[in-house]
XYZ file of C-alpha atoms in Angstrom:
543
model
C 0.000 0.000 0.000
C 1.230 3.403 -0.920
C 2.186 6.160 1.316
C -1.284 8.300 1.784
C 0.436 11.481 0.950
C -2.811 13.157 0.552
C -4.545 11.719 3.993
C -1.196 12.902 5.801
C -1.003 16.398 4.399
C -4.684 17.108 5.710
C -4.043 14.919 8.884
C -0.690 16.789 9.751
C -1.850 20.083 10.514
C -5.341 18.226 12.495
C -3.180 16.471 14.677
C -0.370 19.400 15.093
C -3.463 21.558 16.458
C -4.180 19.319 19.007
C -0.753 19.111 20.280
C -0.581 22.504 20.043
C -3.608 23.091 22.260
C -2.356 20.813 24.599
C 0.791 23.053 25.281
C 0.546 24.383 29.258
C -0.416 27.418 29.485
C 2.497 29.047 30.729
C 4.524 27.748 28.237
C 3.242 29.958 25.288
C 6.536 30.247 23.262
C 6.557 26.362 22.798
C 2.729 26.607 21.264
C 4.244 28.976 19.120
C 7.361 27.244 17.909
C 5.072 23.751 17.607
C 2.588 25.871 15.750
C 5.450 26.654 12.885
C 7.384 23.825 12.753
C 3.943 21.867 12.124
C 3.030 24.070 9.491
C 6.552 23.912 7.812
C 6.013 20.187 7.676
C 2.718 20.402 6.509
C 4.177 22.684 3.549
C 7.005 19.917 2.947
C 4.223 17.533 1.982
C 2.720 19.637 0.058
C 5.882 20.538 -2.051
C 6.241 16.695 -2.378
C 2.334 16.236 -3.795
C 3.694 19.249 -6.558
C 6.548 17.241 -6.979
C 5.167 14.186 -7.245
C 1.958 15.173 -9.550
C 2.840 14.872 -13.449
C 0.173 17.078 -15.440
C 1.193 15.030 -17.804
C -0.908 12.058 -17.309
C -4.166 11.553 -18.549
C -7.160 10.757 -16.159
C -8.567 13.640 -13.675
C -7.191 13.165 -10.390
C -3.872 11.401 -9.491
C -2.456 10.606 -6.163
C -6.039 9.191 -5.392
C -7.201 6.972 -2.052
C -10.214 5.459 -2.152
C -11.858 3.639 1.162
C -15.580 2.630 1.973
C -16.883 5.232 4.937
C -20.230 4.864 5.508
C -21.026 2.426 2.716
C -25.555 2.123 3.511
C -25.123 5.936 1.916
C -22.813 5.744 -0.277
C -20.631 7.494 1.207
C -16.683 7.036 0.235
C -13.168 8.746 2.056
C -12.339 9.943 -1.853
C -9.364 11.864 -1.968
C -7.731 13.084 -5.278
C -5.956 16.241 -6.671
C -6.149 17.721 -10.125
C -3.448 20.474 -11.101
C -5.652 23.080 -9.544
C -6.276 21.750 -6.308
C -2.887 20.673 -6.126
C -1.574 24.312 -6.454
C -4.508 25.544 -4.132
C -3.302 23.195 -1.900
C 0.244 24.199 -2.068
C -0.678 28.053 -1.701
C -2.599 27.331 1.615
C 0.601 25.664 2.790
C 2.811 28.602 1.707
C 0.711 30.947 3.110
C 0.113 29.086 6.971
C 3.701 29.685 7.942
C 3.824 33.204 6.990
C 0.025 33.479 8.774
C 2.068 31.975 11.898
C 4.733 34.364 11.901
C 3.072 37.888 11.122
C 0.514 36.719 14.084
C 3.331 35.414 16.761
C 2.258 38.178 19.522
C -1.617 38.636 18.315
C -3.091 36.876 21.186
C -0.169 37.518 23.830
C -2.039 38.929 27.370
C -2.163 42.306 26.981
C -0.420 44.574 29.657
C -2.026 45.911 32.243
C -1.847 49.550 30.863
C -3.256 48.730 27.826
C -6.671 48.263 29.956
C -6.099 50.784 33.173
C -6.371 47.731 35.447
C -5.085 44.262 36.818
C -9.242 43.312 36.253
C -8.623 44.568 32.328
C -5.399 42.424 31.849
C -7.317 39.285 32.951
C -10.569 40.447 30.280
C -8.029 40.852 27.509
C -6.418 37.603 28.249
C -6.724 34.869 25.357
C -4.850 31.808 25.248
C -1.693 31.734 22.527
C -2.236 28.180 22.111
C -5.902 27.888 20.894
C -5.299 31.034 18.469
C -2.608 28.827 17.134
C -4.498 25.748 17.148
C -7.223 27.218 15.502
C -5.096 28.254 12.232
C -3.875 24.909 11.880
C -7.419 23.421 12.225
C -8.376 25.777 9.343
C -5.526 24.609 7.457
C -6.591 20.949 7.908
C -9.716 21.366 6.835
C -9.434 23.589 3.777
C -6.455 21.136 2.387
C -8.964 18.034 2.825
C -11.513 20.483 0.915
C -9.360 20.872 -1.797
C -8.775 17.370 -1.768
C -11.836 15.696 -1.296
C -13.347 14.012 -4.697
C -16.638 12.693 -2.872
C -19.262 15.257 -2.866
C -20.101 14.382 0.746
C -16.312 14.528 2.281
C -16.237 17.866 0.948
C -19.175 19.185 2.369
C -18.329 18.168 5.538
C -15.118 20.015 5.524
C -16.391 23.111 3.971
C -19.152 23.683 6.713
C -16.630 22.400 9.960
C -14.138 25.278 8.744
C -16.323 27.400 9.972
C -16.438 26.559 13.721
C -12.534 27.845 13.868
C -12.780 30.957 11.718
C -15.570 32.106 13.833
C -13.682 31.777 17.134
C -10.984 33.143 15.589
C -12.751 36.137 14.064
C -15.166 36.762 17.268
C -12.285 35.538 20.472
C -8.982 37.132 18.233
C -9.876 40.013 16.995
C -8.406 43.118 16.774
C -7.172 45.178 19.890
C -9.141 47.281 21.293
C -7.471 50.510 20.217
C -9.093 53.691 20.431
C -12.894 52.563 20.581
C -12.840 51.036 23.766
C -12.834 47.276 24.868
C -16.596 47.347 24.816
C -17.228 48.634 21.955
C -14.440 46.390 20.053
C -15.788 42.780 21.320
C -19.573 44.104 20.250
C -17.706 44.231 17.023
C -15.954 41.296 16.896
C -18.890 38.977 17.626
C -21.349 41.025 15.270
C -18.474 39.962 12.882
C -18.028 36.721 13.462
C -21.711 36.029 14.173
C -22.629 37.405 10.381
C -19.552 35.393 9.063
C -21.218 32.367 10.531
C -24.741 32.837 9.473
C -24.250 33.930 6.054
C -21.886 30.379 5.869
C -24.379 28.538 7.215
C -27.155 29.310 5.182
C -25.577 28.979 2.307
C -24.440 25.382 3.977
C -27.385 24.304 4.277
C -29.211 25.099 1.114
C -26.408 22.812 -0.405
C -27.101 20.346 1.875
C -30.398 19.782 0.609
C -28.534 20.003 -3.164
C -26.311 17.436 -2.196
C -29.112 15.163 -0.234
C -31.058 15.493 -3.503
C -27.957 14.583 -6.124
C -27.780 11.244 -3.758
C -31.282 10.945 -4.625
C -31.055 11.274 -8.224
C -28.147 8.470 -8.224
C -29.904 6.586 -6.481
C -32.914 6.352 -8.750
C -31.209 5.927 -12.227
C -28.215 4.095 -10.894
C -29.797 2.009 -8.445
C -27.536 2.586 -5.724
C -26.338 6.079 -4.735
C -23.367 7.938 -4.544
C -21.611 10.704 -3.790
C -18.647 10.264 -5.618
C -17.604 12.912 -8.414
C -15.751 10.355 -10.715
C -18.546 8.190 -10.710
C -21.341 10.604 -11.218
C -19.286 12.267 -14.026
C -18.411 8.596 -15.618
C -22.007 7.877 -15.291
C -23.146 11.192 -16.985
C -20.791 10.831 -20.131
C -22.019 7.079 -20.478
C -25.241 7.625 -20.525
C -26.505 5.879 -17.430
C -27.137 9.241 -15.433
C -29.665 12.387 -17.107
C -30.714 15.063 -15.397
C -33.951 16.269 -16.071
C -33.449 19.609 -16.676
C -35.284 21.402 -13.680
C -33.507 19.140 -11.441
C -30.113 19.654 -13.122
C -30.566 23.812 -12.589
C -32.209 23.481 -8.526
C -29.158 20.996 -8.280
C -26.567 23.572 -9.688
C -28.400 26.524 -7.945
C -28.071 24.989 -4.391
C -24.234 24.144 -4.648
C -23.610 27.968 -6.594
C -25.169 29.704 -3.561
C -23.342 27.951 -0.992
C -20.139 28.798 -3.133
C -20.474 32.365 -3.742
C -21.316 33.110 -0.303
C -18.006 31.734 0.687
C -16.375 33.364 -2.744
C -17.864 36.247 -2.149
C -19.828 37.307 -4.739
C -22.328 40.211 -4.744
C -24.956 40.832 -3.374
C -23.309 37.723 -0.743
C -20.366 39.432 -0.113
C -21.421 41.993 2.863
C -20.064 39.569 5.884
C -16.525 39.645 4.084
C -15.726 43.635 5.357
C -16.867 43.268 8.953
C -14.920 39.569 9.133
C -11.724 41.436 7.466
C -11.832 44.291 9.387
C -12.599 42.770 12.818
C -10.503 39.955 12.483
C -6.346 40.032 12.657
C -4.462 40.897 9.590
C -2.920 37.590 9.941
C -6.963 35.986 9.965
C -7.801 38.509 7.630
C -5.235 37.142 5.260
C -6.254 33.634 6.357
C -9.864 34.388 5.732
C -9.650 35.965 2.099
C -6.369 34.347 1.186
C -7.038 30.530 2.092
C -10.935 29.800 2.873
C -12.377 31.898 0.401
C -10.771 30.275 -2.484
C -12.538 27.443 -1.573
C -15.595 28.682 -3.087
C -14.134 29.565 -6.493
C -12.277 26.474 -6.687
C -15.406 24.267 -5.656
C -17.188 26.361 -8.896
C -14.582 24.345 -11.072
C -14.798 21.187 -9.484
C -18.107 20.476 -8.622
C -20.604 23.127 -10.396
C -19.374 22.937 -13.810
C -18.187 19.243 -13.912
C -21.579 17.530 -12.471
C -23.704 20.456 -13.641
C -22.612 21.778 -17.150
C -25.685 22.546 -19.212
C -27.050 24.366 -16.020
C -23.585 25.695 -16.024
C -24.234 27.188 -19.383
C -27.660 27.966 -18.387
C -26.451 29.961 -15.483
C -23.666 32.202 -17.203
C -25.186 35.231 -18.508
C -27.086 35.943 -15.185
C -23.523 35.153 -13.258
C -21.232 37.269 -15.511
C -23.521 40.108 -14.905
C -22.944 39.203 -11.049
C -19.369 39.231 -11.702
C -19.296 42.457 -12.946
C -21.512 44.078 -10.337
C -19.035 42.544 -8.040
C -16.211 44.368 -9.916
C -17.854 47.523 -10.228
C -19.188 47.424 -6.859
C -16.113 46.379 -4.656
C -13.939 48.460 -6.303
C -15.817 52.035 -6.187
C -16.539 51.420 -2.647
C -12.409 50.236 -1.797
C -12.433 54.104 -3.464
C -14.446 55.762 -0.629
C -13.132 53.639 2.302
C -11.879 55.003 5.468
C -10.552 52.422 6.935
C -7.217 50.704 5.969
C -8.513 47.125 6.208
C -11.957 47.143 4.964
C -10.408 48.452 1.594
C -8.650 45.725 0.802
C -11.702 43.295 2.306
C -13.745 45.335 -0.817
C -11.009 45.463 -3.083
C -10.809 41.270 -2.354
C -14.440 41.348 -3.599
C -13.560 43.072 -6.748
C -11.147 40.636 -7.489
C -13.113 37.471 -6.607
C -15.636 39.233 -9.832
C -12.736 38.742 -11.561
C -12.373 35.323 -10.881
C -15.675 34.172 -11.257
C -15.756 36.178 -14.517
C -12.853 33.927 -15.639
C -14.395 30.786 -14.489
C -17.835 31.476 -16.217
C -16.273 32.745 -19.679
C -16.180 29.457 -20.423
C -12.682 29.805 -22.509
C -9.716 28.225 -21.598
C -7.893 31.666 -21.172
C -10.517 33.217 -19.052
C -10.622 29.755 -16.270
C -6.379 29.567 -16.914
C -6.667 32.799 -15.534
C -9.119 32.618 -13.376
C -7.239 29.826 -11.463
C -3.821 31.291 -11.429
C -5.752 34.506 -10.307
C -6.377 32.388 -7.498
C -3.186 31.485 -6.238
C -1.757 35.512 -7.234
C -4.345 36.645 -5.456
C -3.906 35.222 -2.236
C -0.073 36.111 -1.820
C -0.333 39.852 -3.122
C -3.130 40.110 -0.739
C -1.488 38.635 2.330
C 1.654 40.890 1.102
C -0.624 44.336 1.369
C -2.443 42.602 4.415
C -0.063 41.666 6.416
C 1.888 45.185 5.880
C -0.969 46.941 6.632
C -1.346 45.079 9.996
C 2.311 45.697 10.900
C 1.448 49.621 10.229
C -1.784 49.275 12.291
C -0.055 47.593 15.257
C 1.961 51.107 15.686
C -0.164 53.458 15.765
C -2.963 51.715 17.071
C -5.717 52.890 14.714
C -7.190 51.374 11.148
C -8.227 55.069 9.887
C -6.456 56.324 6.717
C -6.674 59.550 7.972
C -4.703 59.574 11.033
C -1.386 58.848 9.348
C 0.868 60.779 7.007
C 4.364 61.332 5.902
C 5.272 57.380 6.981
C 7.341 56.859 4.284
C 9.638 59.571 5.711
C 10.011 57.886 8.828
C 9.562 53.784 8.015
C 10.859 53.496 4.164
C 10.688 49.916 4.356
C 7.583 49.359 5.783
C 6.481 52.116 3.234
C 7.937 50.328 0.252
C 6.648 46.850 1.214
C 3.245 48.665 1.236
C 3.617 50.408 -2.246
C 4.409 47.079 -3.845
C 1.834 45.062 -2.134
C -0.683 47.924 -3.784
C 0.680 48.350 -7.112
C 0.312 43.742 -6.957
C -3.212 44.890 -5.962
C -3.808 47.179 -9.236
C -1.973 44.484 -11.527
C 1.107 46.475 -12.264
C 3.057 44.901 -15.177
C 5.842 43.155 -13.693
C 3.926 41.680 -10.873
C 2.016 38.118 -10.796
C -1.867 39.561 -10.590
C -1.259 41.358 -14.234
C -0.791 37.835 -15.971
C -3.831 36.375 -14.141
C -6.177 39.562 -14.528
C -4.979 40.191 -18.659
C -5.810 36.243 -19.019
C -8.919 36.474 -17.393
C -10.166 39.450 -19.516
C -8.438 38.441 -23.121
C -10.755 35.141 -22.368
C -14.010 36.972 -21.212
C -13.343 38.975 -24.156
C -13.220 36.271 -26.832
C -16.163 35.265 -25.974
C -18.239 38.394 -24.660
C -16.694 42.000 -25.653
C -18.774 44.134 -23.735
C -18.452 42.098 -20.886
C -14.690 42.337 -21.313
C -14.937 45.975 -22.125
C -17.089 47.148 -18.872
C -14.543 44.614 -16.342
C -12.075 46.715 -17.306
C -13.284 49.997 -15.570
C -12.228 47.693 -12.576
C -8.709 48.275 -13.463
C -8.882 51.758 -13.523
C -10.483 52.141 -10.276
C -8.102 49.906 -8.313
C -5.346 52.151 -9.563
C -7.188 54.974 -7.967
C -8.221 52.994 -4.109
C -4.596 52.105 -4.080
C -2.377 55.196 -5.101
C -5.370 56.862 -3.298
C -4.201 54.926 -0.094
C -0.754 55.228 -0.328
C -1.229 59.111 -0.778
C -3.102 59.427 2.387
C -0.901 57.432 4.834
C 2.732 57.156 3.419
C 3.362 61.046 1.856
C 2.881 64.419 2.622
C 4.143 65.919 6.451
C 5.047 63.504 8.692
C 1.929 62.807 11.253
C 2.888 63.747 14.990
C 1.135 60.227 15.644
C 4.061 58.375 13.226
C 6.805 60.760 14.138
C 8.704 57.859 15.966
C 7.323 54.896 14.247
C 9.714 52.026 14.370
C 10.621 50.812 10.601
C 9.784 46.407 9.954
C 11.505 44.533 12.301
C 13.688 41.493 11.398
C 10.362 39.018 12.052
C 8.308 41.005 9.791
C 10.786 40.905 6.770
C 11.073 37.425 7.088
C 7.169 37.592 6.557
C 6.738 40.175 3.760
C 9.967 39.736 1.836
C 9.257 36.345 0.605
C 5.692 37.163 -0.378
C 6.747 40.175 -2.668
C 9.958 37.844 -4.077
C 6.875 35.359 -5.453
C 4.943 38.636 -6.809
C 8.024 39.458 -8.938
C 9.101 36.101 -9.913
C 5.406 34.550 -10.987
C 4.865 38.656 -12.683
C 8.010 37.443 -14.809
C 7.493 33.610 -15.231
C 4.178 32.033 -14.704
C 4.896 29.064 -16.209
C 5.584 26.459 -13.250
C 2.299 27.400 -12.134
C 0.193 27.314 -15.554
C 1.878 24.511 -16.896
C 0.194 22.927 -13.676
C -2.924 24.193 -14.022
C -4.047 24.470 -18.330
C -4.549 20.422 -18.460
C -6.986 20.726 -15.582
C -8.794 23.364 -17.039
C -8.771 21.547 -20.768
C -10.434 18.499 -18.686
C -13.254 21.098 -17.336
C -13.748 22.698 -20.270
C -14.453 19.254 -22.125
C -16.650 18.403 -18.989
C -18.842 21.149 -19.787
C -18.578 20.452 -23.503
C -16.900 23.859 -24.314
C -14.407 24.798 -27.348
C -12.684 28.690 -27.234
C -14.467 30.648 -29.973
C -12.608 30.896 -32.915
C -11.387 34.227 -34.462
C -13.143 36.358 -37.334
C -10.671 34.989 -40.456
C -10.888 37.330 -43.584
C -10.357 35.157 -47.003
C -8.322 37.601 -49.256
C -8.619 38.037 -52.821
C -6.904 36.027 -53.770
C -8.187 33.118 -51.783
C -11.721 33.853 -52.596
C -10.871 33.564 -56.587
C -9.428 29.833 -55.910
């Protein structure tokens, strides 16, 4: 029997969070220390699944295990990667250790004068080890969710990653600051309590998607099933048919529970308050890691066991897309707060996304999926930057800084590069992604193509906008003696921007991963690019 590389990447983290919760109290350096060196393991495995997957070979999923779980329902432990999960998979790893380190004194006990009292220490106190363990439980469960190749595996996964993002959005949240510990843990749970419902609902109208799929199999196959191979084998053979009612309530109860978690407008609104409220290390773990989930389950499981509803679908879900570009990005514009810009600039971008996914070309989902993975690290780049900046002066308001460049170059140049990722400079990774998503909306749907781009020019503006405010000008009296990035965080940020520049230059170790995956969805849904206007000259048309 084979090594279960897949089982043990997933099961890694799981276990590491337990141990990690299990750390004495007192002893909050070792949580921390157990808390990276299990998530640098947990990345090791996943550079040996990259290394170890050959897009190459035919077939849809490789590095497969298959055992018999609850076998009365059908129910399979179906694990399998493609070249996008596989690269989704190896971005969440990347991104946990980096999570880890920008976060290492989020959840220390506060001083007493940060509260005016011995009583206000004790309220602020939150135990290092369950922050810790909760990232790692995240991280278990979204790599199992990328992983997962039976329908019912991956639900279960994609609704229990909720249970640690909420305690980690409502008991982690920001400090206090300047509105008071009150008012700031009213805030947090409102947060976290929205995060959760919106999740859930959308949960559970798949659940009854997913109950009724099982039912379907059931009746045409005579025995049902939950597994995505076999419902898709089943489907091209002939032996599974959707009516076509069933087929589009099917596809509509998986696509709501997926762009909730995407976000996609008019589902988006819990994504700000989470962002905000939460960490920028959670932040970046929220938008970076667990929201890609959605968008990647789109590919996997909307379009391959649902493609004429798919098709059926796609005008009312590009226009979505672009409301979602439109939208996030003119209100990023008017944003006065630091982190809830890039939480609405993230929802511009996930348009994007889902604008290159439901083009239906292989440019636009190519780009669409390697949008993915350049989203998340020029995000956690700006993210995490502007939580190092927040952490000194105490305050997420654009307006009460000034002049920081003057004073923190560094932290000021990190910044400017983690923006100009965000607007798709040339140069840097989101520019190939973005261009490939809108060359293949555009084949296919100008004026689409034309109206997405307005997106472009207003992220230029929310982000030289931003930079403006807080870096230039006079130096603020409130960042006059602001402390420049510390050795810790450039170990976090320089890393992320070295991947910016490299994948902005050369994309291909990633693409070449990803284009056979996205041939083998595109033939799923019975899709060919359009071809281009030829002209026949003269000369031709005499012949």
């Amino acid at each position: 029997m084979s090594f279960p590389l897949l089982t043990a990447t997933a099961a890694v983290p799981a276990l590491g969070a337990v141990a990690t919760a299990a750390v004495p109290a007192e002893r909050r350096a070792a949580a921390k220390w157990l808390a990276m060196a299990v998530s640098l393991v947990t990345l090791v495995l996943a550079a040996v699944q990259l290394v170890r997957f050959d897009p190459g070979v035919k077939g849809p999923f490789q590095l497969t295990e298959s055992h018999a779980w609850i076998a009365d329902f059908g129910v399979r432990y179906e694990l399998g990667v493609d070249g996008i999960s596989v690269v989704l998979i190896g971005l969440t790893a990347l991104l946990i250790p980096f999570i880890v380190l920008a976060g290492w004194h989020d959840a220390d006990p506060l001083a007493a004068s940060d509260s005016g009292s011995a009583a206000g220490k004790s309220s602020h106190w939150r135990p290092v080890q369950g922050f810790f363990a909760l990232i790692l439980m995240v991280e278990a469960m979204v790599v199992i969710a990328f992983e997962a190749t039976d329908v019912f595996v991956f639900y279960i996964f994609f609704e229990a990653m909720l249970i640690p993002m909420y305690f980690l959005i409502g008991g982690f949240g920001d400090r206090a600051g300047e509105r008071g510990e009150a008012e700031s843990a009213t805030q947090r749970s409102y947060a976290a309590v929205k995060f959760l419902l919106y999740n859930l609902v959308g949960g559970l109208i798949m659940l009854a998607a997913v109950i009724g799929l099982y039912a379907v199999t059931a009746d045409q196959l005579g025995h049902g099933t939950f597994s995505l191979t076999e419902i898709v084998q089943a489907r091209a053979a002939g032996k599974l048919d959707f009516a076509t009612v069933t087929e589009r309530a099917l596809f509509l109860g998986f696509f709501f529970a997926f762009a909730v978690k995407a976000p996609l407008w008019p589902l988006h609104t819990w994504l700000p308050n989470a962002m905000g409220e939460a960490t920028a290390p959670v932040a970046v773990l929220i938008t970076a890691v667990v929201d890609k989930v959605g968008t990647f389950a789109m590919l996997r499981f909307c379009l391959q066991l649902f493609p004429e509803a798919s098709k059926w679908a796609t005008p009312v879900i590009l226009v979505l897309s672009l409301i979602s570009i439109l939208y996030g990005a003119l209100l990023a514009v008017g944003q006065r707060d630091i982190k809830r810009l890039i939480a609405y600039a993230s929802i511009s971008h996930f348009g994007f996304i889902v604008l290159g996914i439901f083009a239906m070309t292989t440019q636009g989902q190519s780009g669409a999926t390697l949008y993915m993975v350049n989203h998340g690290i020029s995000t956690a780049a700006l993210m995490l930057v502007a939580g190092f900046l927040i952490s000194r002066r105490g305050s997420r308001l654009i307006g009460d800084y000034g002049g920081v460049q003057k004073v923190a170059p560094v932290l000021a140049g990190t910044f400017l590069v983690g923006g100009l990722a965000t607007l798709s400079l040339p140069g840097l990774a989101p520019f190939v992604s973005e261009f490939l998503v809108l060359v293949g909306t555009f084949s296919r749907y100008p004026a689409v193509g034309v109206i997405a781009t307005v997106g472009i020019v207003l992220a230029a503006l929310y982000v030289l906008v931003l930079y403006q405010r807080t870096m230039t000008g006079p130096v603020s009296e409130s960042v006059r003696e602001m402390p420049d990035l510390r050795a810790r965080e450039l170990a976090v940020v320089a890393p992320l921007i070295a991947l910016l520049l490299f994948l902005g230059v050369y994309p291909k170790p990633v693409t070449q991963l990803l284009d056979p995956a996205v041939a083998h969805t595109m033939s799923q849904v019975h899709k060919s690019d359009p071809q281009p206007d030829t002209h026949v000259n003269d000369v031709e048309a005499a012949k």
